[in-house]
Amino acid sequence: MWAAVWVKVALGLCLAAVAALLLQRYGRAGPPPRPPQPQPPAPVPGPRTDNLFWGLQVSDLHISKFLDRRRVPDFEKFCSETVDTIRPELVLVTGDLTDAKTRDKMGSKQIEVEWQTYQGVLKRTRVAEKTRWLDIKGNHDAFNIPNLKSIQNYYRKYSVLRQDGAFHYIHSTSFGNYSFICVDATPSPGPKRPYNFFGILNENQMAELSALATESHRSNQTVWFGHYPTSTIISPSPGIRTIMRSATAYLCGHLHTLGGLMPVLHSQHSQGTLELELGDWMDNRRYRLFAFDHDLFSFADLVFDRWPVVLVTNPKSFLYSSSAHEPLQRIRYSTHIRLLAFSPSPVTAVAVRVDGRYLGNAVGVSGPLFVLKWDPRNYSQGSHHIEVTVQDSTGRSSTVRHVFSLQEDTPLRFGFLPSFILLTDHYVVARIIFGLLLVAQLALLLIFRFLRKPVLKGSPGSVALTSFSLHVLSKTNTFFYPVLLLNLYTAFGPWFVGEIIDGQIGACFSFGVFVGGHFLQGGMTFVVGILQLALFNVPLGAYLCWSLAQRCGGHSWRSHMSAGRRLRAGLAHLAALGLLAGQAYSCLALYLAYGPLAALCSPMRLWLLMLAPALVRRAWTLAPSQLLKSP
């Protein structure tokens, strides 16, 4: 008894240690704070408009020929009214400019009219003449493109930048330079959906990015931006996060708030770099305002057409602070609270409260900058809440609030789930889960193949019956070899052969895609493999085991549906039908995505759909005496 207790205690301690490590890994808010500086680093935030500039980010436009007729007019209004009101010095458009999906949403290709629509909005609004417009590719902009020089690469024809690959834009001001480094991880060649969900960087691209990072050391601050979050970028050692460690922030999109489940996806790398995924324009009409105020980085994630827009730049949010990259001591020595307020109508009131106490109305200095004198020494200990309410002449109002602190050891942490989503290399996790599922199934088959078969006596329990059915499946060659080969083929065989890109025949494996003389490392392929194992291979094996157990009990196809067993048997057969229906749907999806050749040459789809009923039929027609024979 005591041994069992000690085992439980040890298991509990192990689980607690794992939980602590996870919380430490994914909950931290940057590197350890640096020792306080004896002298204030000049200049410090005061009442003047110097040392300040701001920009916008918008992502995942998904301009579509078939969906959401309001998407384009709203985007045109953003390029005119929103940009005219905020007057950003630059705008980052972080990918998926067009939707590139067919009407049925299953197929994918570059649709020129979508690109013409995008370019038409830019021309009508003349937005690229008002600001520096940096538009980059997303995975949808790379669907079905054989190479970057292809005529199908409409990004080169219709975007503002028309520049594939990484680049370094230096924003020059009277108070210094600010580096913006683009990460282009879109695969080339670009397969059809869904096999470019993960971005890929090779050794040459990593070396290029490393060189750009070195160049940026001469700038006041550095921001990296791209379409893919780092958790969905496959990169060689030392990894993309290490290369961008000198950046204040990495701005990206791609995940679309995970269908509304994660409206805020923000975290911080262990080196102090913020990773800030922006919700999509497509469905949620999100955009981001960011600013550098005396080299302190601030931002606000906003919803289109909601005014006024407010961003407090001093004191900035402590959660989004990094002592490794920002001169946070400037907040301690600042003389004024500073904020940006924008509205199409004149701003009439800017009320500021700290810890619930009204401090006064901030006054406009120039343009959108409002300031209010304060004494930061009154807030030198602990954390504090600042709240700003802005009202315009039409009566519209907005309130923003955040926590600030002048002590760098304040215990604020990002949420575990957003950090896990953004800081985990999901392609590595997918490979591990796929491997574990595969090894578990193969191990069960081989172990029960060579274990001694038990003899059922009396009324066996469910555990004994399950074990017995696994023995029967593993020891009957008719089922052992097909199930064994099915799992091995899932791991090593081509799932289908077809036009991965129009005009280019390729093959899809669990570990990646071969097309056009190139190999694209597996990312999404492992996710699809996990679904294949979990939703078909394992359930098929379980249903075969159940069917064989019925046969060994002396039941036929008719007798097992007797009154006492009808409900249980009916549910089992209904689950099997659902299994086949799901496989049939996957065949249809493959046909719509990759065409008839891929649908016909698909051992893991169409061929398996024909194999599974044959195995089930054999299970119900094989004589019980043959099932009970050892191999």
Tab-separated table of C-alpha atoms in Angstrom, residues 151-397:
chain	number	residue	atom	x	y	z
A	151	ILE	CA	3.220	34.828	-64.417
A	152	GLN	CA	0.959	33.475	-61.650
A	153	ASN	CA	2.973	35.410	-59.074
A	154	TYR	CA	0.633	38.406	-59.259
A	155	TYR	CA	2.224	39.892	-56.148
A	156	ARG	CA	5.053	41.081	-58.390
A	157	LYS	CA	2.594	42.791	-60.696
A	158	TYR	CA	-0.071	44.309	-58.438
A	159	SER	CA	1.449	45.002	-55.003
A	160	VAL	CA	3.192	48.227	-54.043
A	161	LEU	CA	6.502	46.641	-53.076
A	162	ARG	CA	6.606	43.893	-55.734
A	163	GLN	CA	9.588	42.468	-53.889
A	164	ASP	CA	9.898	38.784	-52.969
A	165	GLY	CA	12.068	37.765	-50.053
A	166	ALA	CA	13.383	39.515	-46.976
A	167	PHE	CA	14.283	43.197	-46.952
A	168	HIS	CA	15.347	45.944	-44.560
A	169	TYR	CA	13.477	49.241	-44.579
A	170	ILE	CA	15.106	52.051	-42.597
A	171	HIS	CA	12.736	54.767	-41.452
A	172	SER	CA	14.810	57.912	-41.032
A	173	THR	CA	13.800	60.733	-38.700
A	174	SER	CA	15.459	63.812	-37.264
A	175	PHE	CA	16.005	61.913	-34.008
A	176	GLY	CA	17.410	58.677	-35.442
A	177	ASN	CA	16.774	55.671	-37.652
A	178	TYR	CA	14.291	52.839	-37.094
A	179	SER	CA	14.708	49.478	-38.786
A	180	PHE	CA	11.826	47.387	-40.128
A	181	ILE	CA	12.928	43.920	-41.265
A	182	CYS	CA	10.586	41.723	-43.315
A	183	VAL	CA	10.542	37.938	-42.871
A	184	ASP	CA	9.249	36.246	-46.033
A	185	ALA	CA	8.735	32.579	-45.124
A	186	THR	CA	6.307	31.716	-47.926
A	187	PRO	CA	7.419	28.437	-49.575
A	188	SER	CA	8.745	28.482	-53.127
A	189	PRO	CA	7.407	26.697	-55.066
A	190	GLY	CA	4.031	27.403	-53.483
A	191	PRO	CA	1.776	24.323	-53.298
A	192	LYS	CA	-1.994	24.468	-53.217
A	193	ARG	CA	-3.754	24.595	-49.878
A	194	PRO	CA	-3.329	23.425	-47.171
A	195	TYR	CA	0.335	22.474	-47.448
A	196	ASN	CA	1.817	25.952	-47.110
A	197	PHE	CA	0.154	26.739	-43.779
A	198	PHE	CA	3.631	26.543	-42.235
A	199	GLY	CA	6.298	28.900	-43.498
A	200	ILE	CA	9.760	27.595	-44.400
A	201	LEU	CA	13.157	29.300	-44.184
A	202	ASN	CA	16.296	27.668	-45.562
A	203	GLU	CA	19.943	28.201	-44.626
A	204	ASN	CA	20.476	30.962	-47.203
A	205	GLN	CA	17.412	32.875	-46.046
A	206	MET	CA	18.507	32.577	-42.423
A	207	ALA	CA	21.962	33.914	-43.320
A	208	GLU	CA	20.351	36.836	-45.151
A	209	LEU	CA	18.125	37.644	-42.176
A	210	SER	CA	21.103	37.416	-39.836
A	211	ALA	CA	22.957	39.954	-41.987
A	212	LEU	CA	19.942	42.290	-41.928
A	213	ALA	CA	19.778	41.950	-38.147
A	214	THR	CA	23.435	43.002	-37.927
A	215	GLU	CA	22.734	46.031	-40.132
A	216	SER	CA	19.890	47.090	-37.838
A	217	HIS	CA	22.182	47.441	-34.804
A	218	ARG	CA	22.946	50.986	-35.931
A	219	SER	CA	19.275	51.986	-35.591
A	220	ASN	CA	17.532	53.349	-32.518
A	221	GLN	CA	15.037	50.470	-32.507
A	222	THR	CA	14.211	47.487	-34.700
A	223	VAL	CA	10.851	45.930	-35.557
A	224	TRP	CA	10.535	42.690	-37.508
A	225	PHE	CA	7.357	41.891	-39.377
A	226	GLY	CA	6.045	38.986	-41.407
A	227	HIS	CA	2.949	36.952	-42.126
A	228	TYR	CA	3.640	33.805	-40.131
A	229	PRO	CA	3.984	33.723	-36.334
A	230	THR	CA	7.344	32.234	-35.363
A	231	SER	CA	5.543	29.137	-34.061
A	232	THR	CA	4.500	28.312	-37.644
A	233	ILE	CA	7.882	28.920	-39.294
A	234	ILE	CA	10.146	25.933	-39.983
A	235	SER	CA	13.701	27.231	-39.700
A	236	PRO	CA	17.149	25.609	-39.278
A	237	SER	CA	19.294	26.092	-36.181
A	238	PRO	CA	19.613	28.447	-34.342
A	239	GLY	CA	15.980	29.258	-35.193
A	240	ILE	CA	14.173	32.391	-36.283
A	241	ARG	CA	13.594	33.659	-32.719
A	242	THR	CA	17.322	33.692	-32.033
A	243	ILE	CA	18.021	35.622	-35.242
A	244	MET	CA	15.507	38.348	-34.312
A	245	ARG	CA	16.568	38.591	-30.665
A	246	SER	CA	17.699	42.215	-31.030
A	247	ALA	CA	14.235	43.366	-32.165
A	248	THR	CA	11.836	45.193	-29.909
A	249	ALA	CA	8.823	43.476	-31.484
A	250	TYR	CA	7.775	41.032	-34.190
A	251	LEU	CA	4.459	41.915	-35.843
A	252	CYS	CA	2.568	39.187	-37.718
A	253	GLY	CA	-0.857	37.825	-38.648
A	254	HIS	CA	-1.989	34.491	-40.147
A	255	LEU	CA	-3.914	32.932	-37.237
A	256	HIS	CA	-7.086	35.070	-37.540
A	257	THR	CA	-7.783	35.069	-33.775
A	258	LEU	CA	-8.223	31.288	-34.175
A	259	GLY	CA	-11.826	31.651	-35.226
A	260	GLY	CA	-12.633	34.037	-32.370
A	261	LEU	CA	-11.282	31.703	-29.669
A	262	MET	CA	-8.160	33.848	-29.121
A	263	PRO	CA	-8.970	37.500	-29.873
A	264	VAL	CA	-5.645	38.532	-28.306
A	265	LEU	CA	-2.497	36.614	-29.258
A	266	HIS	CA	0.469	38.383	-27.694
A	267	SER	CA	3.555	37.086	-25.910
A	268	GLN	CA	7.263	37.722	-25.439
A	269	HIS	CA	10.355	35.742	-26.405
A	270	SER	CA	12.853	34.801	-23.722
A	271	GLN	CA	15.256	37.425	-25.145
A	272	GLY	CA	12.626	40.145	-24.608
A	273	THR	CA	11.228	40.504	-28.151
A	274	LEU	CA	7.468	40.968	-28.196
A	275	GLU	CA	5.530	38.731	-30.592
A	276	LEU	CA	2.229	40.393	-31.500
A	277	GLU	CA	-0.168	38.538	-33.779
A	278	LEU	CA	-2.829	40.817	-35.243
A	279	GLY	CA	-6.403	39.703	-35.788
A	280	ASP	CA	-7.577	39.555	-39.383
A	281	TRP	CA	-9.217	42.208	-41.529
A	282	MET	CA	-11.186	39.518	-43.375
A	283	ASP	CA	-13.874	38.865	-40.755
A	284	ASN	CA	-12.936	40.997	-37.758
A	285	ARG	CA	-11.785	44.261	-39.425
A	286	ARG	CA	-8.823	44.542	-37.075
A	287	TYR	CA	-5.871	46.882	-37.477
A	288	ARG	CA	-3.054	48.044	-35.216
A	289	LEU	CA	-1.682	51.456	-34.286
A	290	PHE	CA	1.923	51.425	-33.039
A	291	ALA	CA	4.268	54.215	-31.999
A	292	PHE	CA	7.817	54.904	-30.875
A	293	ASP	CA	7.859	57.698	-28.312
A	294	HIS	CA	11.380	58.467	-27.109
A	295	ASP	CA	12.278	54.929	-28.253
A	296	LEU	CA	9.527	53.402	-26.099
A	297	PHE	CA	7.312	51.071	-28.141
A	298	SER	CA	3.528	51.182	-27.648
A	299	PHE	CA	0.619	49.794	-29.636
A	300	ALA	CA	-3.143	49.355	-29.643
A	301	ASP	CA	-5.158	46.691	-31.502
A	302	LEU	CA	-8.265	48.374	-32.903
A	303	VAL	CA	-11.511	47.684	-34.731
A	304	PHE	CA	-12.180	49.518	-37.977
A	305	ASP	CA	-14.524	52.528	-37.881
A	306	ARG	CA	-14.599	52.855	-34.103
A	307	TRP	CA	-13.590	56.337	-33.033
A	308	PRO	CA	-11.869	57.990	-31.241
A	309	VAL	CA	-8.624	55.981	-31.412
A	310	VAL	CA	-6.392	56.353	-28.346
A	311	LEU	CA	-2.848	55.197	-27.595
A	312	VAL	CA	-1.050	56.056	-24.332
A	313	THR	CA	2.691	56.212	-25.066
A	314	ASN	CA	3.934	57.371	-21.638
A	315	PRO	CA	3.760	55.703	-19.202
A	316	LYS	CA	3.617	52.635	-21.426
A	317	SER	CA	2.108	49.297	-20.467
A	318	PHE	CA	4.466	47.339	-18.247
A	319	LEU	CA	3.326	43.980	-19.638
A	320	TYR	CA	4.615	45.018	-23.074
A	321	SER	CA	7.897	46.450	-21.795
A	322	SER	CA	11.363	45.040	-22.368
A	323	SER	CA	14.353	46.265	-20.419
A	324	ALA	CA	16.560	44.456	-22.948
A	325	HIS	CA	15.460	46.721	-25.809
A	326	GLU	CA	13.854	49.893	-24.429
A	327	PRO	CA	15.160	52.754	-22.276
A	328	LEU	CA	12.486	52.223	-19.615
A	329	GLN	CA	14.258	54.580	-17.216
A	330	ARG	CA	12.959	57.453	-19.352
A	331	ILE	CA	9.489	56.834	-17.907
A	332	ARG	CA	10.864	57.335	-14.387
A	333	TYR	CA	12.303	60.728	-15.325
A	334	SER	CA	9.520	61.874	-17.666
A	335	THR	CA	7.649	65.106	-16.952
A	336	HIS	CA	4.370	64.472	-18.780
A	337	ILE	CA	1.841	61.772	-19.480
A	338	ARG	CA	1.683	61.499	-23.268
A	339	LEU	CA	-0.954	60.011	-25.552
A	340	LEU	CA	-2.141	60.027	-29.150
A	341	ALA	CA	-5.831	60.653	-29.871
A	342	PHE	CA	-7.389	60.500	-33.343
A	343	SER	CA	-10.892	61.070	-34.662
A	344	PRO	CA	-12.453	62.368	-37.901
A	345	SER	CA	-14.146	64.950	-35.671
A	346	PRO	CA	-12.270	67.346	-33.367
A	347	VAL	CA	-11.250	65.896	-29.979
A	348	THR	CA	-12.921	67.916	-27.234
A	349	ALA	CA	-11.904	66.231	-23.966
A	350	VAL	CA	-9.109	63.927	-22.782
A	351	ALA	CA	-9.641	62.889	-19.151
A	352	VAL	CA	-6.778	61.101	-17.366
A	353	ARG	CA	-7.086	59.007	-14.205
A	354	VAL	CA	-4.426	57.068	-12.329
A	355	ASP	CA	-5.500	54.465	-9.789
A	356	GLY	CA	-9.032	55.846	-10.082
A	357	ARG	CA	-7.996	59.394	-9.181
A	358	TYR	CA	-8.736	62.117	-11.713
A	359	LEU	CA	-5.539	63.971	-12.633
A	360	GLY	CA	-6.965	66.409	-15.150
A	361	ASN	CA	-7.538	66.938	-18.864
A	362	ALA	CA	-4.612	66.427	-21.203
A	363	VAL	CA	-4.053	69.312	-23.593
A	364	GLY	CA	-3.272	69.120	-27.290
A	365	VAL	CA	0.268	70.058	-28.265
A	366	SER	CA	0.334	69.493	-31.983
A	367	GLY	CA	-1.663	67.169	-34.172
A	368	PRO	CA	-2.820	64.092	-32.230
A	369	LEU	CA	-0.387	64.469	-29.285
A	370	PHE	CA	-1.935	65.324	-25.900
A	371	VAL	CA	0.083	65.788	-22.717
A	372	LEU	CA	-0.582	66.208	-18.997
A	373	LYS	CA	2.077	67.168	-16.441
A	374	TRP	CA	2.743	64.538	-13.779
A	375	ASP	CA	5.281	63.576	-11.134
A	376	PRO	CA	6.355	59.949	-11.621
A	377	ARG	CA	7.868	59.892	-8.124
A	378	ASN	CA	4.317	59.580	-6.799
A	379	TYR	CA	4.101	56.170	-8.511
A	380	SER	CA	7.594	54.822	-7.863
A	381	GLN	CA	6.429	51.763	-5.931
A	382	GLY	CA	4.325	48.848	-7.151
A	383	SER	CA	2.006	48.797	-10.137
A	384	HIS	CA	-0.620	51.379	-11.072
A	385	HIS	CA	-3.571	51.689	-13.429
A	386	ILE	CA	-3.862	54.532	-15.905
A	387	GLU	CA	-7.190	55.226	-17.597
A	388	VAL	CA	-7.781	57.734	-20.401
A	389	THR	CA	-11.182	58.722	-21.792
A	390	VAL	CA	-11.299	60.675	-25.047
A	391	GLN	CA	-14.409	62.357	-26.438
A	392	ASP	CA	-14.903	64.065	-29.789
A	393	SER	CA	-17.316	66.773	-30.950
A	394	THR	CA	-19.923	64.233	-32.139
A	395	GLY	CA	-20.208	62.715	-28.655
A	396	ARG	CA	-18.289	59.548	-29.442
A	397	SER	CA	-15.928	58.423	-26.696
